[in-house]
């Protein structure tokens, strides 16, 4: 594809004046801009190739690797949320405090969402590795849930004994 411009004038500072410009552009299926691709629409088995293509074309592959690792971390996320839901339902049967349990559950849900988004933004900008950004929030929530579950089932821990 050729783009031809005749008598074009660029006047950001009023310096350039182009009489004839001929720009050759080749567009095909493989040369599309992979950095503007919607990552969530890709199947998991195509994400590594899309990340490699994005890096080869000069873009950042971080959003592709982040989505890939988030999909791999999804079972841990679901496990942590299911254990947390079980923990909240145990508390309802034994100690009452339904409103307190609902408030804690809402807070933990927002915390999980906030941590996931914050680490995702840090990974997309290149500050944090995508693997760390995808796996840390679910593992943190899982560890906190297991610790809280242990404390609730065994009672308060007294380190002075």
mmCIF file of C-alpha atoms in Angstrom:
data_model
loop_
_atom_site.group_PDB
_atom_site.id
_atom_site.type_symbol
_atom_site.label_atom_id
_atom_site.label_comp_id
_atom_site.label_asym_id
_atom_site.label_seq_id
_atom_site.Cartn_x
_atom_site.Cartn_y
_atom_site.Cartn_z
ATOM 1 C CA UNK A 1 0.000 0.000 0.000
ATOM 2 C CA UNK A 2 1.371 3.372 -0.964
ATOM 3 C CA UNK A 3 0.296 6.618 0.601
ATOM 4 C CA UNK A 4 1.014 9.680 -1.465
ATOM 5 C CA UNK A 5 0.775 13.236 -0.230
ATOM 6 C CA UNK A 6 1.173 16.185 -2.531
ATOM 7 C CA UNK A 7 1.818 19.710 -1.284
ATOM 8 C CA UNK A 8 1.574 18.687 2.384
ATOM 9 C CA UNK A 9 2.519 21.264 4.970
ATOM 10 C CA UNK A 10 3.509 20.569 8.556
ATOM 11 C CA UNK A 11 3.188 23.697 10.631
ATOM 12 C CA UNK A 12 3.820 22.804 14.264
ATOM 13 C CA UNK A 13 6.520 25.476 14.227
ATOM 14 C CA UNK A 14 5.940 26.606 10.657
ATOM 15 C CA UNK A 15 9.228 25.160 9.408
ATOM 16 C CA UNK A 16 8.436 22.124 7.278
ATOM 17 C CA UNK A 17 6.904 22.198 3.838
ATOM 18 C CA UNK A 18 6.690 18.937 1.914
ATOM 19 C CA UNK A 19 6.051 19.094 -1.805
ATOM 20 C CA UNK A 20 5.807 15.363 -2.547
ATOM 21 C CA UNK A 21 5.928 12.473 -0.105
ATOM 22 C CA UNK A 22 5.587 8.822 -0.950
ATOM 23 C CA UNK A 23 5.342 6.404 1.983
ATOM 24 C CA UNK A 24 5.268 2.658 1.427
ATOM 25 C CA UNK A 25 3.417 0.677 4.094
ATOM 26 C CA UNK A 26 2.999 -3.086 4.159
ATOM 27 C CA UNK A 27 0.080 -4.387 6.183
ATOM 28 C CA UNK A 28 -0.718 -8.038 6.477
ATOM 29 C CA UNK A 29 -2.222 -10.382 9.022
ATOM 30 C CA UNK A 30 1.077 -10.973 10.845
ATOM 31 C CA UNK A 31 2.091 -7.318 11.053
ATOM 32 C CA UNK A 32 -0.914 -6.121 13.039
ATOM 33 C CA UNK A 33 -0.139 -4.233 16.201
ATOM 34 C CA UNK A 34 -0.182 -6.869 18.915
ATOM 35 C CA UNK A 35 0.242 -4.292 21.668
ATOM 36 C CA UNK A 36 -3.359 -3.111 21.165
ATOM 37 C CA UNK A 37 -4.787 -6.621 21.252
ATOM 38 C CA UNK A 38 -7.419 -7.470 23.867
ATOM 39 C CA UNK A 39 -5.548 -9.934 26.056
ATOM 40 C CA UNK A 40 -8.646 -11.353 27.715
ATOM 41 C CA UNK A 41 -10.025 -12.536 24.374
ATOM 42 C CA UNK A 42 -7.047 -14.826 23.729
ATOM 43 C CA UNK A 43 -7.143 -18.493 24.724
ATOM 44 C CA UNK A 44 -4.475 -19.503 27.231
ATOM 45 C CA UNK A 45 -2.477 -21.528 24.687
ATOM 46 C CA UNK A 46 -2.110 -18.500 22.351
ATOM 47 C CA UNK A 47 -0.917 -16.046 25.009
ATOM 48 C CA UNK A 48 2.803 -17.034 25.002
ATOM 49 C CA UNK A 49 3.002 -16.611 21.209
ATOM 50 C CA UNK A 50 1.223 -13.257 21.418
ATOM 51 C CA UNK A 51 3.702 -12.134 24.090
ATOM 52 C CA UNK A 52 6.619 -13.148 21.872
ATOM 53 C CA UNK A 53 5.109 -11.285 18.912
ATOM 54 C CA UNK A 54 4.552 -8.188 21.048
ATOM 55 C CA UNK A 55 8.169 -8.237 22.175
ATOM 56 C CA UNK A 56 9.406 -8.799 18.607
ATOM 57 C CA UNK A 57 7.386 -5.821 17.361
ATOM 58 C CA UNK A 58 8.857 -3.563 20.031
ATOM 59 C CA UNK A 59 5.919 -3.621 22.436
ATOM 60 C CA UNK A 60 5.731 -4.770 26.006
ATOM 61 C CA UNK A 61 4.754 -8.414 26.571
ATOM 62 C CA UNK A 62 3.985 -7.816 30.257
ATOM 63 C CA UNK A 63 0.198 -7.670 29.899
ATOM 64 C CA UNK A 64 0.207 -10.963 28.008
ATOM 65 C CA UNK A 65 2.362 -12.724 30.606
ATOM 66 C CA UNK A 66 0.253 -11.201 33.404
ATOM 67 C CA UNK A 67 -2.933 -12.631 31.897
ATOM 68 C CA UNK A 68 -1.221 -15.992 31.345
ATOM 69 C CA UNK A 69 -0.076 -16.225 34.961
ATOM 70 C CA UNK A 70 -3.438 -14.954 36.263
ATOM 71 C CA UNK A 71 -5.131 -17.816 34.452
ATOM 72 C CA UNK A 72 -2.627 -20.238 35.950
ATOM 73 C CA UNK A 73 -3.247 -18.767 39.421
ATOM 74 C CA UNK A 74 -7.036 -19.016 39.054
ATOM 75 C CA UNK A 75 -7.326 -22.360 40.938
ATOM 76 C CA UNK A 76 -5.444 -20.861 43.905
ATOM 77 C CA UNK A 77 -7.736 -17.830 43.784
ATOM 78 C CA UNK A 78 -10.842 -20.010 43.788
ATOM 79 C CA UNK A 79 -9.469 -22.190 46.590
ATOM 80 C CA UNK A 80 -8.676 -19.185 48.776
ATOM 81 C CA UNK A 81 -12.118 -17.697 48.210
ATOM 82 C CA UNK A 82 -13.883 -20.999 48.901
ATOM 83 C CA UNK A 83 -11.905 -21.509 52.118
ATOM 84 C CA UNK A 84 -12.694 -17.965 53.171
ATOM 85 C CA UNK A 85 -16.403 -18.539 52.528
ATOM 86 C CA UNK A 86 -16.225 -21.720 54.603
ATOM 87 C CA UNK A 87 -14.477 -19.828 57.374
ATOM 88 C CA UNK A 88 -17.184 -17.190 57.403
ATOM 89 C CA UNK A 89 -19.943 -19.819 57.535
ATOM 90 C CA UNK A 90 -18.275 -21.630 60.469
ATOM 91 C CA UNK A 91 -18.291 -18.400 62.402
ATOM 92 C CA UNK A 92 -22.002 -17.937 61.826
ATOM 93 C CA UNK A 93 -22.890 -21.284 63.385
ATOM 94 C CA UNK A 94 -20.660 -21.062 66.446
ATOM 95 C CA UNK A 95 -20.330 -17.512 67.600
ATOM 96 C CA UNK A 96 -23.043 -15.415 66.004
ATOM 97 C CA UNK A 97 -22.078 -12.013 64.660
ATOM 98 C CA UNK A 98 -23.569 -12.290 61.185
ATOM 99 C CA UNK A 99 -23.120 -8.608 60.423
ATOM 100 C CA UNK A 100 -19.473 -8.716 61.464
ATOM 101 C CA UNK A 101 -18.822 -11.761 59.258
ATOM 102 C CA UNK A 102 -20.526 -10.141 56.269
ATOM 103 C CA UNK A 103 -18.512 -6.940 56.781
ATOM 104 C CA UNK A 104 -15.257 -8.929 56.979
ATOM 105 C CA UNK A 105 -16.181 -10.869 53.840
ATOM 106 C CA UNK A 106 -16.909 -7.656 51.922
ATOM 107 C CA UNK A 107 -13.622 -6.145 53.125
ATOM 108 C CA UNK A 108 -11.618 -9.215 52.079
ATOM 109 C CA UNK A 109 -13.337 -9.239 48.670
ATOM 110 C CA UNK A 110 -12.371 -5.609 48.089
ATOM 111 C CA UNK A 111 -8.863 -6.313 49.388
ATOM 112 C CA UNK A 112 -8.467 -9.184 46.939
ATOM 113 C CA UNK A 113 -9.716 -7.025 44.070
ATOM 114 C CA UNK A 114 -7.513 -4.067 45.068
ATOM 115 C CA UNK A 115 -4.382 -6.214 45.482
ATOM 116 C CA UNK A 116 -5.000 -7.918 42.141
ATOM 117 C CA UNK A 117 -5.482 -4.627 40.327
ATOM 118 C CA UNK A 118 -2.570 -2.892 42.034
ATOM 119 C CA UNK A 119 -0.111 -5.698 41.332
ATOM 120 C CA UNK A 120 -1.485 -5.974 37.785
ATOM 121 C CA UNK A 121 -0.807 -2.287 37.164
ATOM 122 C CA UNK A 122 2.685 -2.635 38.601
ATOM 123 C CA UNK A 123 3.348 -5.625 36.347
ATOM 124 C CA UNK A 124 1.953 -3.947 33.235
ATOM 125 C CA UNK A 125 4.187 -0.940 33.810
ATOM 126 C CA UNK A 126 7.232 -3.176 34.249
ATOM 127 C CA UNK A 127 7.876 -2.467 37.932
ATOM 128 C CA UNK A 128 6.869 -5.934 39.146
ATOM 129 C CA UNK A 129 7.376 -9.256 37.329
ATOM 130 C CA UNK A 130 4.069 -10.631 35.964
ATOM 131 C CA UNK A 131 4.554 -13.981 37.743
ATOM 132 C CA UNK A 132 4.802 -12.251 41.141
ATOM 133 C CA UNK A 133 1.886 -9.952 40.348
ATOM 134 C CA UNK A 134 -0.394 -12.838 39.407
ATOM 135 C CA UNK A 135 0.451 -15.273 42.184
ATOM 136 C CA UNK A 136 1.021 -13.042 45.242
ATOM 137 C CA UNK A 137 -2.553 -11.798 45.898
ATOM 138 C CA UNK A 138 -4.188 -15.264 45.853
ATOM 139 C CA UNK A 139 -1.379 -16.813 47.898
ATOM 140 C CA UNK A 140 -1.544 -13.932 50.397
ATOM 141 C CA UNK A 141 -5.318 -14.308 50.802
ATOM 142 C CA UNK A 142 -4.956 -18.107 51.076
ATOM 143 C CA UNK A 143 -2.277 -17.798 53.777
ATOM 144 C CA UNK A 144 -4.293 -15.196 55.685
ATOM 145 C CA UNK A 145 -7.417 -17.365 55.462
ATOM 146 C CA UNK A 146 -5.580 -20.441 56.725
ATOM 147 C CA UNK A 147 -4.026 -18.454 59.569
ATOM 148 C CA UNK A 148 -7.400 -16.975 60.525
ATOM 149 C CA UNK A 149 -9.018 -20.413 60.240
ATOM 150 C CA UNK A 150 -6.371 -21.902 62.523
ATOM 151 C CA UNK A 151 -6.826 -19.097 65.037
ATOM 152 C CA UNK A 152 -10.601 -19.421 65.009
ATOM 153 C CA UNK A 153 -10.581 -23.211 65.391
ATOM 154 C CA UNK A 154 -7.808 -23.515 68.000
ATOM 155 C CA UNK A 155 -8.470 -20.325 69.896
ATOM 156 C CA UNK A 156 -6.230 -17.387 70.575
ATOM 157 C CA UNK A 157 -2.495 -18.008 70.594
ATOM 158 C CA UNK A 158 -0.687 -16.975 73.766
ATOM 159 C CA UNK A 159 3.044 -16.570 73.294
ATOM 160 C CA UNK A 160 3.714 -15.841 76.998
ATOM 161 C CA UNK A 161 3.457 -19.489 78.119
#
